[in-house]
């Protein structure tokens, strides 16, 4: 047996999930397999050929056949909706040798009771995108769901055009999200929701004492902390999530759902890639505000447990959120100071702002401009005055905070187009190169910003 499944979610009241049978596909092919992650999870596939690997990865050898999709709700672009996994099925919770529990989830294996009008499928392009982006995120040292494999199903799915269908095998500490709590808070049976919260705490944050009355506030603060760290890290590497709906905010603090996600090329704080984000709600600079907005929606779901007096409960949450807003601004400045190699004990607000403004005005590349600073190759025409101020403040040696390489949009698009013409070479090269994103790269192609003609202006959810 490869898996060590010990499921806990299916022991919860059945309102929280639905049992689902993933579809069978006869013409499967293993396109991507993450050997490093398999080893981390103590999964030994060495005895199996690709065909058997596919079947195991899809959970075909699971004895109890207990596969399930999760129920949840969410604020999508500010509007509350009941959702649930429309195209995702958890085949089991795998326990690693050192007792870590992870969800093993198939994304794109067919319809579920929550599919609404969707086909429950996924196209190969977006699944390759998620594999590359989520693994790059992890390798950048930023918390993320992981990608264990991509398997093509052998059938086509209809999007704007027909595309090859595929399944991503996603690994996460848990898939419980703000939206799961929003769903739970609607239940008539309050006790069921309270038990669900206890389940979540003991599953994701076992260090919080579940028997203590202050556990709700501790839990809330832990999640605020992790989310803020996460978004600061996104901003450090120029990442735009693109759909920060409450159903896409994981309570384990992992980046989840890479639909229209993309990295900045040229710096523009208002940048949006997602084709459906017409108002710029989830733009690069808005990510901090939206995080706090989502955290407020999260708190609303269990206010009654924080204090029986609603006003007192609201005050407690407001105090925390105000504190976190301040912390966010401070942490952002510290992070930016580190990117510029400045002493974080000083107030660097002005020098940071001026640097960003110059980048913005001159449409400079976010990743490479920080590297130019490291390499002393900044454009003197632009930065002469700024460098005058900088030279008195800078520290000696840069820490490893500025990535040498990010998965740029135009490269991902090119790779997907090549895969669609049956050419996998560049995909495998790029996957390897992204394993060490802080190491200096010689390969000019992947570190050069796109030419005007290569730029990708819009990304799609790929649904
Ligand atoms: P997302 O924007 O990926 O977070 O998806 C929002 C909701 O739509 C979730 O409930 C998804 O499970 C569902 N969904 C996305 N794509 C599909 C699809 N192809 N078929 C069915 N449901 C989908
Ligand atoms: Mg989602």
Tab-separated table of C-alpha atoms and ligand atoms in Angstrom:
chain	number	residue	atom	x	y	z
A	1	UNK	CA	0.000	0.000	0.000
A	2	UNK	CA	1.259	3.468	-0.850
A	3	UNK	CA	-1.267	5.485	1.126
A	4	UNK	CA	-1.772	5.523	4.842
A	5	UNK	CA	-5.348	6.785	4.856
A	6	UNK	CA	-7.062	7.545	8.158
A	7	UNK	CA	-10.041	9.750	7.459
A	8	UNK	CA	-11.486	12.097	10.042
A	9	UNK	CA	-13.687	14.472	8.051
A	10	UNK	CA	-16.220	11.780	7.191
A	11	UNK	CA	-16.833	11.270	10.899
A	12	UNK	CA	-18.319	14.762	11.058
A	13	UNK	CA	-22.086	15.241	10.598
A	14	UNK	CA	-22.949	14.487	6.969
A	15	UNK	CA	-24.094	18.063	6.288
A	16	UNK	CA	-20.403	19.036	6.007
A	17	UNK	CA	-19.649	16.813	3.004
A	18	UNK	CA	-21.095	14.507	0.357
A	19	UNK	CA	-19.817	11.118	-0.644
A	20	UNK	CA	-18.784	11.134	-4.282
A	21	UNK	CA	-17.462	8.612	-6.759
A	22	UNK	CA	-14.819	10.146	-9.006
A	23	UNK	CA	-15.362	9.273	-12.670
A	24	UNK	CA	-13.337	6.494	-14.296
A	25	UNK	CA	-11.116	7.373	-17.198
A	26	UNK	CA	-9.675	4.641	-19.374
A	27	UNK	CA	-7.016	6.598	-21.232
A	28	UNK	CA	-5.028	8.173	-18.431
A	29	UNK	CA	-1.490	9.501	-18.745
A	30	UNK	CA	0.859	10.751	-16.044
A	31	UNK	CA	2.083	14.147	-17.220
A	32	UNK	CA	3.695	15.507	-14.060
A	33	UNK	CA	4.782	13.672	-10.948
A	34	UNK	CA	6.379	15.371	-7.958
A	35	UNK	CA	8.951	12.880	-6.694
A	36	UNK	CA	10.253	15.252	-4.013
A	37	UNK	CA	6.812	15.725	-2.525
A	38	UNK	CA	6.100	11.994	-2.715
A	39	UNK	CA	9.257	11.380	-0.664
A	40	UNK	CA	8.307	14.075	1.855
A	41	UNK	CA	4.984	12.320	2.331
A	42	UNK	CA	6.683	8.880	2.580
A	43	UNK	CA	4.922	7.625	-0.529
A	44	UNK	CA	6.900	4.906	-2.270
A	45	UNK	CA	5.830	4.488	-5.882
A	46	UNK	CA	9.047	2.755	-6.977
A	47	UNK	CA	7.393	-0.625	-7.616
A	48	UNK	CA	4.747	0.745	-9.947
A	49	UNK	CA	4.653	1.654	-13.626
A	50	UNK	CA	2.929	4.843	-14.778
A	51	UNK	CA	-0.409	3.134	-15.333
A	52	UNK	CA	-0.481	1.736	-11.791
A	53	UNK	CA	0.787	5.046	-10.428
A	54	UNK	CA	-2.176	6.840	-12.016
A	55	UNK	CA	-4.634	4.425	-10.449
A	56	UNK	CA	-3.045	4.765	-7.017
A	57	UNK	CA	-2.895	8.558	-7.291
A	58	UNK	CA	-6.592	8.562	-8.148
A	59	UNK	CA	-7.360	6.465	-5.079
A	60	UNK	CA	-8.524	3.415	-7.006
A	61	UNK	CA	-6.985	0.972	-4.544
A	62	UNK	CA	-8.651	2.500	-1.492
A	63	UNK	CA	-10.545	-0.278	0.233
A	64	UNK	CA	-13.416	1.656	1.810
A	65	UNK	CA	-14.066	3.793	-1.307
A	66	UNK	CA	-14.965	6.673	0.988
A	67	UNK	CA	-14.360	9.656	-1.276
A	68	UNK	CA	-15.974	12.974	-0.493
A	69	UNK	CA	-16.490	16.584	-1.516
A	70	UNK	CA	-16.737	19.331	1.061
A	71	UNK	CA	-19.644	21.688	1.626
A	72	UNK	CA	-18.884	25.379	1.996
A	73	UNK	CA	-20.159	28.834	1.200
A	74	UNK	CA	-18.332	32.032	0.384
A	75	UNK	CA	-18.306	35.687	-0.486
A	76	UNK	CA	-17.427	35.818	-4.159
A	77	UNK	CA	-16.464	39.383	-5.106
A	78	UNK	CA	-18.453	40.513	-2.061
A	79	UNK	CA	-21.629	38.457	-2.748
A	80	UNK	CA	-22.527	35.619	-0.440
A	81	UNK	CA	-23.242	32.246	-2.133
A	82	UNK	CA	-23.551	28.612	-1.136
A	83	UNK	CA	-20.848	26.683	-2.980
A	84	UNK	CA	-19.040	23.432	-2.106
A	85	UNK	CA	-16.435	21.449	-4.046
A	86	UNK	CA	-17.866	21.504	-7.548
A	87	UNK	CA	-14.935	19.734	-9.101
A	88	UNK	CA	-12.846	18.482	-6.234
A	89	UNK	CA	-12.945	15.187	-4.382
A	90	UNK	CA	-10.873	14.213	-1.372
A	91	UNK	CA	-9.826	10.595	-1.759
A	92	UNK	CA	-8.504	10.394	1.779
A	93	UNK	CA	-6.424	11.897	4.564
A	94	UNK	CA	-2.918	10.514	4.370
A	95	UNK	CA	-0.815	10.279	7.544
A	96	UNK	CA	2.941	10.613	7.067
A	97	UNK	CA	5.584	8.770	9.104
A	98	UNK	CA	5.878	11.707	11.468
A	99	UNK	CA	2.107	11.826	11.927
A	100	UNK	CA	1.372	14.769	9.672
A	101	UNK	CA	-2.168	14.618	8.265
A	102	UNK	CA	-2.757	15.830	4.701
A	103	UNK	CA	-5.799	15.859	2.431
A	104	UNK	CA	-5.259	14.157	-0.899
A	105	UNK	CA	-7.607	15.796	-3.332
A	106	UNK	CA	-8.453	15.279	-6.991
A	107	UNK	CA	-9.282	18.450	-8.849
A	108	UNK	CA	-11.189	17.858	-12.069
A	109	UNK	CA	-12.450	14.289	-11.617
A	110	UNK	CA	-16.087	14.967	-12.533
A	111	UNK	CA	-19.337	16.297	-11.133
A	112	UNK	CA	-20.245	16.384	-7.464
A	113	UNK	CA	-23.495	17.364	-5.730
A	114	UNK	CA	-22.050	20.898	-5.541
A	115	UNK	CA	-21.247	21.279	-9.247
A	116	UNK	CA	-24.234	23.524	-10.026
A	117	UNK	CA	-23.975	23.988	-13.819
A	118	UNK	CA	-20.317	23.023	-14.082
A	119	UNK	CA	-18.946	19.834	-15.608
A	120	UNK	CA	-16.702	19.091	-12.620
A	121	UNK	CA	-13.743	18.780	-14.986
A	122	UNK	CA	-10.508	20.663	-15.468
A	123	UNK	CA	-8.453	21.431	-18.568
A	124	UNK	CA	-4.786	20.470	-18.762
A	125	UNK	CA	-3.507	24.062	-19.164
A	126	UNK	CA	-4.904	25.415	-15.880
A	127	UNK	CA	-3.791	22.284	-14.003
A	128	UNK	CA	-0.232	22.714	-15.280
A	129	UNK	CA	-0.501	26.354	-14.232
A	130	UNK	CA	-1.546	25.385	-10.708
A	131	UNK	CA	1.204	22.765	-10.481
A	132	UNK	CA	3.891	25.265	-11.518
A	133	UNK	CA	2.567	28.158	-9.427
A	134	UNK	CA	1.910	26.225	-6.236
A	135	UNK	CA	5.241	24.402	-6.312
A	136	UNK	CA	7.050	27.668	-7.088
A	137	UNK	CA	5.291	29.233	-4.093
A	138	UNK	CA	6.397	26.395	-1.861
A	139	UNK	CA	9.966	26.570	-3.154
A	140	UNK	CA	9.987	30.313	-2.495
A	141	UNK	CA	9.414	29.346	1.140
A	142	UNK	CA	5.794	30.513	1.175
A	143	UNK	CA	3.018	28.359	2.582
A	144	UNK	CA	0.943	26.733	-0.138
A	145	UNK	CA	-1.112	23.735	-1.090
A	146	UNK	CA	1.130	21.366	-3.033
A	147	UNK	CA	0.850	19.571	-6.352
A	148	UNK	CA	1.661	15.869	-6.345
A	149	UNK	CA	0.767	15.062	-9.938
A	150	UNK	CA	-1.115	15.984	-13.088
A	151	UNK	CA	-2.838	13.187	-14.994
A	152	UNK	CA	-4.550	13.657	-18.343
A	153	UNK	CA	-7.883	11.875	-18.575
A	154	UNK	CA	-7.840	11.107	-22.300
A	155	UNK	CA	-11.075	13.003	-22.883
A	156	UNK	CA	-11.591	16.577	-24.009
A	157	UNK	CA	-13.359	19.250	-22.005
A	158	UNK	CA	-15.159	22.181	-23.549
A	159	UNK	CA	-13.923	25.599	-22.497
A	160	UNK	CA	-13.587	28.426	-25.059
A	161	UNK	CA	-12.395	25.595	-27.257
A	162	UNK	CA	-11.951	21.859	-26.724
A	163	UNK	CA	-8.992	21.189	-24.476
A	164	UNK	CA	-7.452	18.022	-23.055
A	165	UNK	CA	-9.009	17.134	-19.695
A	166	UNK	CA	-6.765	16.630	-16.677
A	167	UNK	CA	-6.789	15.986	-12.958
A	168	UNK	CA	-4.489	17.669	-10.467
A	169	UNK	CA	-3.614	15.726	-7.329
A	170	UNK	CA	-3.539	18.430	-4.701
A	171	UNK	CA	-2.126	18.051	-1.200
A	172	UNK	CA	-3.134	20.360	1.658
A	173	UNK	CA	-2.874	20.447	5.435
A	174	UNK	CA	-6.629	20.777	5.232
A	175	UNK	CA	-9.164	22.279	2.859
A	176	UNK	CA	-11.150	23.959	5.629
A	177	UNK	CA	-11.603	27.573	4.640
A	178	UNK	CA	-13.312	30.747	5.834
A	179	UNK	CA	-16.219	29.678	3.609
A	180	UNK	CA	-16.556	26.364	5.478
A	181	UNK	CA	-17.175	28.352	8.657
A	182	UNK	CA	-19.625	30.604	6.835
A	183	UNK	CA	-21.475	27.465	5.783
A	184	UNK	CA	-21.355	26.019	9.310
A	185	UNK	CA	-22.705	29.210	10.833
A	186	UNK	CA	-25.903	28.829	8.789
A	187	UNK	CA	-26.737	25.482	10.369
A	188	UNK	CA	-29.783	25.402	12.652
A	189	UNK	CA	-27.961	23.031	14.931
A	190	UNK	CA	-25.507	25.361	16.657
A	191	UNK	CA	-23.873	22.515	18.503
A	192	UNK	CA	-22.861	20.844	15.251
A	193	UNK	CA	-21.038	23.997	14.216
A	194	UNK	CA	-19.386	24.348	17.602
A	195	UNK	CA	-18.149	20.755	17.345
A	196	UNK	CA	-16.899	21.507	13.858
A	197	UNK	CA	-14.857	24.422	15.198
A	198	UNK	CA	-13.358	22.145	17.859
A	199	UNK	CA	-12.537	19.621	15.136
A	200	UNK	CA	-10.800	22.337	13.097
A	201	UNK	CA	-8.801	23.564	16.067
A	202	UNK	CA	-7.585	20.146	17.108
A	203	UNK	CA	-6.831	19.171	13.517
A	204	UNK	CA	-4.929	22.266	12.367
A	205	UNK	CA	-3.844	23.914	15.619
A	206	UNK	CA	-3.441	21.134	18.181
A	207	UNK	CA	-1.291	23.485	20.276
A	208	UNK	CA	-4.439	25.470	21.177
A	209	UNK	CA	-6.143	24.027	24.244
A	210	UNK	CA	-9.574	22.935	23.049
A	211	UNK	CA	-10.934	22.791	26.590
A	212	UNK	CA	-10.152	26.380	27.417
A	213	UNK	CA	-12.778	29.106	26.938
A	214	UNK	CA	-10.343	31.533	25.351
A	215	UNK	CA	-9.691	29.072	22.528
A	216	UNK	CA	-11.854	30.982	20.017
A	217	UNK	CA	-9.880	34.183	20.351
A	218	UNK	CA	-6.562	32.314	20.278
A	219	UNK	CA	-7.669	30.451	17.182
A	220	UNK	CA	-8.776	33.704	15.557
A	221	UNK	CA	-5.523	35.471	16.334
A	222	UNK	CA	-3.481	32.542	15.043
A	223	UNK	CA	-5.323	32.673	11.751
A	224	UNK	CA	-5.022	36.465	11.484
A	225	UNK	CA	-1.307	36.093	12.091
A	226	UNK	CA	-0.797	33.450	9.424
A	227	UNK	CA	-2.891	35.244	6.808
A	228	UNK	CA	-1.011	38.462	7.278
A	229	UNK	CA	2.352	36.718	7.043
A	230	UNK	CA	1.132	34.979	3.911
A	231	UNK	CA	0.017	38.112	2.106
A	232	UNK	CA	3.179	40.006	3.072
A	233	UNK	CA	5.119	37.132	1.523
A	234	UNK	CA	2.993	37.324	-1.626
A	235	UNK	CA	3.823	41.003	-1.888
A	236	UNK	CA	7.494	40.294	-1.342
A	237	UNK	CA	7.623	38.122	-4.463
A	238	UNK	CA	5.100	40.128	-6.512
A	239	UNK	CA	2.286	37.585	-6.429
A	240	UNK	CA	-1.315	38.483	-7.193
A	241	UNK	CA	-3.746	35.801	-6.046
A	242	UNK	CA	-6.580	37.142	-8.164
A	243	UNK	CA	-9.636	35.543	-6.481
A	244	UNK	CA	-9.392	36.221	-2.758
A	245	UNK	CA	-12.981	35.156	-2.167
A	246	UNK	CA	-13.680	33.863	1.333
A	247	UNK	CA	-13.982	30.319	-0.033
A	248	UNK	CA	-10.419	30.643	-1.316
A	249	UNK	CA	-8.887	31.564	2.051
A	250	UNK	CA	-7.642	28.457	3.784
A	251	UNK	CA	-7.629	28.300	7.578
A	252	UNK	CA	-4.331	26.442	7.523
A	253	UNK	CA	-2.650	29.572	6.138
A	254	UNK	CA	-1.769	27.920	2.840
A	255	UNK	CA	-2.090	29.731	-0.465
A	256	UNK	CA	-4.953	27.958	-2.209
A	257	UNK	CA	-6.679	28.170	-5.575
A	258	UNK	CA	-4.402	29.347	-8.333
A	259	UNK	CA	-7.082	30.025	-10.995
A	260	UNK	CA	-6.161	33.460	-12.319
A	261	UNK	CA	-3.101	33.927	-10.094
A	262	UNK	CA	-0.058	35.609	-11.633
A	263	UNK	CA	3.176	37.389	-10.824
A	264	UNK	CA	3.860	41.019	-11.583
A	265	UNK	CA	6.209	41.788	-14.416
A	266	UNK	CA	6.335	45.589	-14.397
A	267	UNK	CA	5.400	47.126	-11.084
A	268	UNK	CA	1.940	48.591	-10.841
A	269	UNK	CA	0.225	48.504	-7.435
A	270	UNK	CA	-3.179	48.543	-9.114
A	271	UNK	CA	-2.370	45.545	-11.305
A	272	UNK	CA	-5.121	42.971	-11.893
A	273	UNK	CA	-4.803	40.010	-14.236
A	274	UNK	CA	-8.056	38.164	-13.621
A	275	UNK	CA	-10.541	38.580	-16.467
A	276	UNK	CA	-13.468	38.646	-14.023
A	277	UNK	CA	-12.062	41.241	-11.617
A	278	UNK	CA	-13.427	44.278	-13.427
A	279	UNK	CA	-13.377	46.596	-10.402
A	280	UNK	CA	-9.849	45.751	-9.249
A	281	UNK	CA	-11.125	44.330	-5.951
A	282	UNK	CA	-8.233	41.876	-5.788
A	283	UNK	CA	-5.492	44.084	-7.247
A	284	UNK	CA	-1.894	43.748	-6.009
A	285	UNK	CA	-2.119	46.545	-3.438
A	286	UNK	CA	-5.654	45.668	-2.292
A	287	UNK	CA	-4.606	42.251	-1.053
A	288	UNK	CA	-3.963	43.503	2.482
A	289	UNK	CA	-7.342	45.249	2.782
A	290	UNK	CA	-9.165	42.240	1.401
A	291	UNK	CA	-7.417	39.928	3.845
A	292	UNK	CA	-8.756	42.023	6.726
A	293	UNK	CA	-12.218	42.130	5.123
A	294	UNK	CA	-12.212	38.328	4.820
A	295	UNK	CA	-10.998	37.982	8.410
A	296	UNK	CA	-13.917	40.141	9.553
A	297	UNK	CA	-16.355	37.849	7.679
A	298	UNK	CA	-14.630	34.914	9.356
A	299	UNK	CA	-15.090	36.397	12.838
A	300	UNK	CA	-18.797	36.961	12.201
A	301	UNK	CA	-19.337	33.219	11.956
A	302	UNK	CA	-18.486	32.561	15.592
A	303	UNK	CA	-19.065	35.891	17.332
A	304	UNK	CA	-21.618	34.231	19.622
A	305	UNK	CA	-18.880	31.983	20.992
A	306	UNK	CA	-16.450	34.794	21.653
A	307	UNK	CA	-18.815	36.506	24.070
A	308	UNK	CA	-22.498	36.014	24.793
A	309	UNK	CA	-22.856	39.795	24.698
A	310	UNK	CA	-22.707	40.685	21.015
A	311	UNK	CA	-21.355	44.194	21.576
A	312	UNK	CA	-18.497	42.876	23.719
A	313	UNK	CA	-17.706	40.217	21.117
A	314	UNK	CA	-17.617	42.799	18.319
A	315	UNK	CA	-15.364	45.049	20.373
A	316	UNK	CA	-12.936	42.188	21.004
A	317	UNK	CA	-12.755	41.387	17.296
A	318	UNK	CA	-12.423	45.031	16.294
A	319	UNK	CA	-9.518	45.434	18.682
A	320	UNK	CA	-7.768	42.456	17.141
A	321	UNK	CA	-8.406	43.642	13.594
A	322	UNK	CA	-7.152	47.156	14.385
A	323	UNK	CA	-4.041	45.678	15.881
A	324	UNK	CA	-3.551	43.530	12.809
A	325	UNK	CA	-4.027	46.439	10.472
A	326	UNK	CA	-1.131	48.188	12.230
A	327	UNK	CA	0.902	45.014	12.275
A	328	UNK	CA	0.288	44.594	8.573
A	329	UNK	CA	1.678	48.043	7.773
A	330	UNK	CA	4.695	47.474	10.016
A	331	UNK	CA	5.435	44.021	8.622
A	332	UNK	CA	5.099	45.318	5.098
A	333	UNK	CA	7.639	48.046	5.772
A	334	UNK	CA	10.013	45.574	7.415
A	335	UNK	CA	9.690	43.235	4.447
A	336	UNK	CA	10.302	46.061	1.963
A	337	UNK	CA	13.268	47.291	4.013
A	338	UNK	CA	14.742	43.808	3.790
A	339	UNK	CA	14.195	43.697	0.044
A	340	UNK	CA	16.174	46.945	-0.189
A	341	UNK	CA	18.722	45.794	2.374
A	342	UNK	CA	18.005	48.604	4.825
A	343	UNK	CA	18.320	48.552	8.578
A	344	UNK	CA	14.875	47.580	9.824
A	345	UNK	CA	15.404	49.567	13.026
A	346	UNK	CA	15.186	52.803	11.045
A	347	UNK	CA	12.066	54.379	9.638
A	348	UNK	CA	12.462	53.613	5.950
A	349	UNK	CA	9.014	54.663	4.812
A	350	UNK	CA	10.151	57.446	2.551
A	351	UNK	CA	13.052	55.709	0.866
A	352	UNK	CA	10.925	52.613	0.232
A	353	UNK	CA	8.075	54.672	-1.168
A	354	UNK	CA	10.388	56.609	-3.473
A	355	UNK	CA	11.898	53.399	-4.808
A	356	UNK	CA	8.468	51.946	-5.524
A	357	UNK	CA	7.281	55.190	-7.096
A	358	UNK	CA	10.240	55.228	-9.486
A	359	UNK	CA	9.566	51.615	-10.402
A	360	UNK	CA	5.938	52.468	-11.033
A	361	UNK	CA	6.564	55.639	-13.055
A	362	UNK	CA	9.218	54.024	-15.245
A	363	UNK	CA	7.274	50.734	-15.518
A	364	UNK	CA	10.197	48.702	-14.242
A	365	UNK	CA	10.168	44.982	-13.620
A	366	UNK	CA	9.342	44.173	-9.986
A	367	UNK	CA	11.605	41.128	-9.617
A	368	UNK	CA	14.559	42.367	-11.632
A	369	UNK	CA	14.744	45.895	-10.222
A	370	UNK	CA	15.491	44.530	-6.750
A	371	UNK	CA	18.124	42.289	-8.317
A	372	UNK	CA	19.600	45.304	-10.128
A	373	UNK	CA	19.916	46.987	-6.772
A	374	UNK	CA	21.683	43.907	-5.376
A	375	UNK	CA	24.019	43.790	-8.383
A	376	UNK	CA	24.623	47.511	-8.467
A	377	UNK	CA	23.206	47.758	-11.978
A	378	UNK	CA	20.290	50.132	-11.424
A	379	UNK	CA	19.670	52.596	-14.235
A	380	UNK	CA	21.570	55.696	-13.080
A	381	UNK	CA	19.364	58.014	-15.112
A	382	UNK	CA	16.392	56.973	-13.003
A	383	UNK	CA	17.899	56.215	-9.615
A	384	UNK	CA	20.763	58.725	-9.291
A	385	UNK	CA	19.114	60.904	-6.618
A	386	UNK	CA	17.580	57.976	-4.855
A	387	UNK	CA	20.937	56.202	-4.658
A	388	UNK	CA	22.455	59.256	-3.024
A	389	UNK	CA	20.065	58.841	-0.096
A	390	UNK	CA	20.317	55.087	-0.164
A	391	UNK	CA	24.069	54.791	0.120
A	392	UNK	CA	24.047	56.223	3.663
A	393	UNK	CA	21.437	53.747	4.820
A	394	UNK	CA	22.176	50.472	3.148
A	395	UNK	CA	23.544	47.464	4.952
A	396	UNK	CA	26.311	45.248	3.682
A	397	UNK	CA	24.921	41.990	2.481
A	398	UNK	CA	21.518	41.187	1.014
A	399	UNK	CA	19.611	38.372	2.645
A	400	UNK	CA	17.855	35.847	0.475
A	401	UNK	CA	14.593	37.732	0.177
A	402	UNK	CA	14.603	38.755	-3.471
A	403	UNK	CA	13.812	35.840	-5.782
A	404	UNK	CA	16.078	35.362	-8.780
A	405	UNK	CA	13.285	33.724	-10.702
A	406	UNK	CA	9.492	33.680	-10.611
A	407	UNK	CA	7.112	31.775	-12.907
A	408	UNK	CA	6.298	34.547	-15.329
A	409	UNK	CA	2.984	34.485	-17.092
A	410	UNK	CA	4.270	34.555	-20.655
A	411	UNK	CA	6.542	31.577	-19.947
A	412	UNK	CA	3.689	29.565	-18.450
A	413	UNK	CA	1.509	30.366	-21.469
A	414	UNK	CA	4.278	29.320	-23.837
A	415	UNK	CA	4.811	26.079	-21.939
A	416	UNK	CA	1.099	25.245	-21.986
A	417	UNK	CA	0.934	25.927	-25.734
A	418	UNK	CA	3.880	23.621	-26.258
A	419	UNK	CA	2.301	20.891	-24.145
A	420	UNK	CA	-0.857	21.229	-26.234
A	421	UNK	CA	1.365	20.432	-29.246
A	422	UNK	CA	2.752	17.410	-27.403
A	423	UNK	CA	6.078	18.970	-26.522
A	424	UNK	CA	6.889	18.562	-22.818
A	425	UNK	CA	10.601	19.481	-22.748
A	426	UNK	CA	10.259	23.063	-21.574
A	427	UNK	CA	7.701	22.139	-18.925
A	428	UNK	CA	10.126	19.705	-17.327
A	429	UNK	CA	13.065	22.144	-17.606
A	430	UNK	CA	11.111	24.955	-16.009
A	431	UNK	CA	9.805	22.744	-13.220
A	432	UNK	CA	13.412	21.882	-12.307
A	433	UNK	CA	14.658	25.469	-12.525
A	434	UNK	CA	11.922	26.660	-10.156
A	435	UNK	CA	13.099	24.314	-7.430
A	436	UNK	CA	15.781	26.827	-6.366
A	437	UNK	CA	14.269	30.258	-6.935
A	438	UNK	CA	16.861	32.165	-4.852
A	439	UNK	CA	19.842	30.786	-6.761
A	440	UNK	CA	21.403	32.935	-9.488
A	441	UNK	CA	20.200	31.797	-12.923
A	442	UNK	CA	22.185	31.889	-16.141
A	443	UNK	CA	19.229	31.060	-18.361
A	444	UNK	CA	18.278	34.492	-19.727
A	445	UNK	CA	14.996	33.330	-21.185
A	446	UNK	CA	13.281	32.696	-17.876
A	447	UNK	CA	14.541	35.784	-16.081
A	448	UNK	CA	13.909	38.336	-18.819
A	449	UNK	CA	10.617	40.241	-18.598
A	450	UNK	CA	8.241	39.749	-21.526
A	451	UNK	CA	8.514	41.890	-24.643
A	452	UNK	CA	5.445	44.012	-25.328
A	453	UNK	CA	4.296	41.380	-27.839
A	454	UNK	CA	4.738	38.541	-25.322
A	455	UNK	CA	2.855	40.162	-22.448
A	456	UNK	CA	-0.129	38.349	-21.016
A	457	UNK	CA	-2.732	40.878	-19.929
A	458	UNK	CA	-5.493	38.634	-18.684
A	459	UNK	CA	-5.725	35.363	-16.797
A	460	UNK	CA	-8.769	33.119	-16.435
A	461	UNK	CA	-10.171	30.960	-13.676
A	462	UNK	CA	-9.948	28.003	-16.030
A	463	UNK	CA	-13.324	26.699	-14.860
B	1	LIG	P1	-13.074	28.808	-7.682
B	1	LIG	O1	-13.258	30.119	-8.392
B	1	LIG	O2	-12.130	27.869	-8.357
B	1	LIG	O3	-12.811	28.959	-6.237
B	1	LIG	O4	-14.481	28.071	-7.814
B	1	LIG	C1	-15.663	28.583	-7.261
B	1	LIG	C2	-16.689	27.489	-7.172
B	1	LIG	O5	-17.001	26.954	-8.457
B	1	LIG	C3	-16.260	26.285	-6.342
B	1	LIG	O6	-17.395	25.821	-5.660
B	1	LIG	C4	-15.793	25.309	-7.383
B	1	LIG	O7	-15.823	23.977	-6.936
B	1	LIG	C5	-16.801	25.555	-8.491
B	1	LIG	N1	-16.284	25.153	-9.802
B	1	LIG	C6	-15.236	25.673	-10.446
B	1	LIG	N2	-15.064	25.069	-11.644
B	1	LIG	C7	-16.021	24.117	-11.767
B	1	LIG	C8	-16.380	23.164	-12.770
B	1	LIG	N3	-15.698	23.037	-13.908
B	1	LIG	N4	-17.435	22.369	-12.509
B	1	LIG	C9	-18.130	22.478	-11.379
B	1	LIG	N5	-17.855	23.368	-10.412
B	1	LIG	C10	-16.817	24.184	-10.580
B	2	LIG	MG1	-11.935	27.793	-4.887
